[in-house]
């Protein structure tokens, strides 16, 4: 089975754009409620996990590369990676713009830019931002202004007593995206792109796709020798947020908790079976700044939610947001990120010679790759 698929887009429903609530506006206007505070989240590795450290390259090729660590020696999931992951979910389920999509592939030989209608293109002015840009920020080379966003995500640091190491492995070769395969990357009528790409979870019992050793192309290894962290390794991080509107708050919470039978993917080697994680909120603190500066009580506008009280609040806001979901995207993401992963499915890229270039395979979709050479 091809290791990725796409979450569809409702092209009849353009992103809802409006002027954001700016960072300095900490209190509501009229009946509008704003959400400020922070949420603590535990992360559990459901499969082996590897996040590369660009600063650390083993001098001895016989030694495996290690996952990234901070200066204190703690293994981490960088806050930038977590932010990118959560933003992609908000864009997908909350009907955001295409932030990073430029449509240019293969040195300009493939151009899908105009397969994304103009109303879905990246936000270009701070006067009209989609839900993802209002929440996480907008930076545009051409356009009007910069919006820094209202969410700050710290690194997820490992728990000292919850670190486990997987055996060193030579990964299977990862290939570059092949957007020239229109049957995968475009809808059947070729008018629009197929959607946003996500990778399937692999059955944990099946292990990670590996090679017996270095695979050389042009005298250089085309795969990597790494030592991932093993499943059950645990991390913790915190998300701070300021002046989120109700739908922004709900979309962020949904991106964290998903549904009970879904998991996220992060890090290197997602097509190989690496990087499946679960996120579990452990505490939510909301701060009412109007009360904080006008009340003399000990809590001063700060309310801490934990346990059932926290989950009831999260589910209430997520349920209220359900009418704004892109339902086809939710259906697809649920199918791709379903957990536990489906057993007895082999995920690998179809062979160019034995599948893509054969007459019988022309025009076939990703769903047709469940059993391919």
Short mmCIF file of N, CA, C and O in Angstrom, two decimals, residues 46 49 71 136 285 293 302:
data_model
loop_
_atom_site.label_atom_id
_atom_site.label_comp_id
_atom_site.label_asym_id
_atom_site.label_seq_id
_atom_site.Cartn_x
_atom_site.Cartn_y
_atom_site.Cartn_z
N UNK A 46 4.24 5.86 20.15
CA UNK A 46 3.49 4.63 19.88
C UNK A 46 4.28 3.68 18.98
O UNK A 46 3.98 2.48 18.91
N UNK A 49 10.70 6.33 17.12
CA UNK A 49 10.60 7.75 16.80
C UNK A 49 12.00 8.31 16.61
O UNK A 49 12.90 8.05 17.42
N UNK A 71 20.57 21.16 25.39
CA UNK A 71 21.86 21.32 26.06
C UNK A 71 21.92 20.61 27.39
O UNK A 71 23.01 20.39 27.94
N UNK A 136 -1.69 30.79 14.33
CA UNK A 136 -0.26 30.47 14.33
C UNK A 136 0.61 31.56 13.69
O UNK A 136 1.83 31.51 13.81
N UNK A 285 -4.98 25.68 31.93
CA UNK A 285 -5.13 26.89 32.74
C UNK A 285 -5.65 28.01 31.86
O UNK A 285 -5.03 28.35 30.85
N UNK A 293 -6.80 41.78 36.68
CA UNK A 293 -6.35 43.10 37.08
C UNK A 293 -7.42 43.91 37.82
O UNK A 293 -7.23 45.09 38.11
N UNK A 302 -7.42 33.37 37.35
CA UNK A 302 -6.80 32.15 36.83
C UNK A 302 -7.62 30.93 37.27
O UNK A 302 -7.93 30.77 38.45
#
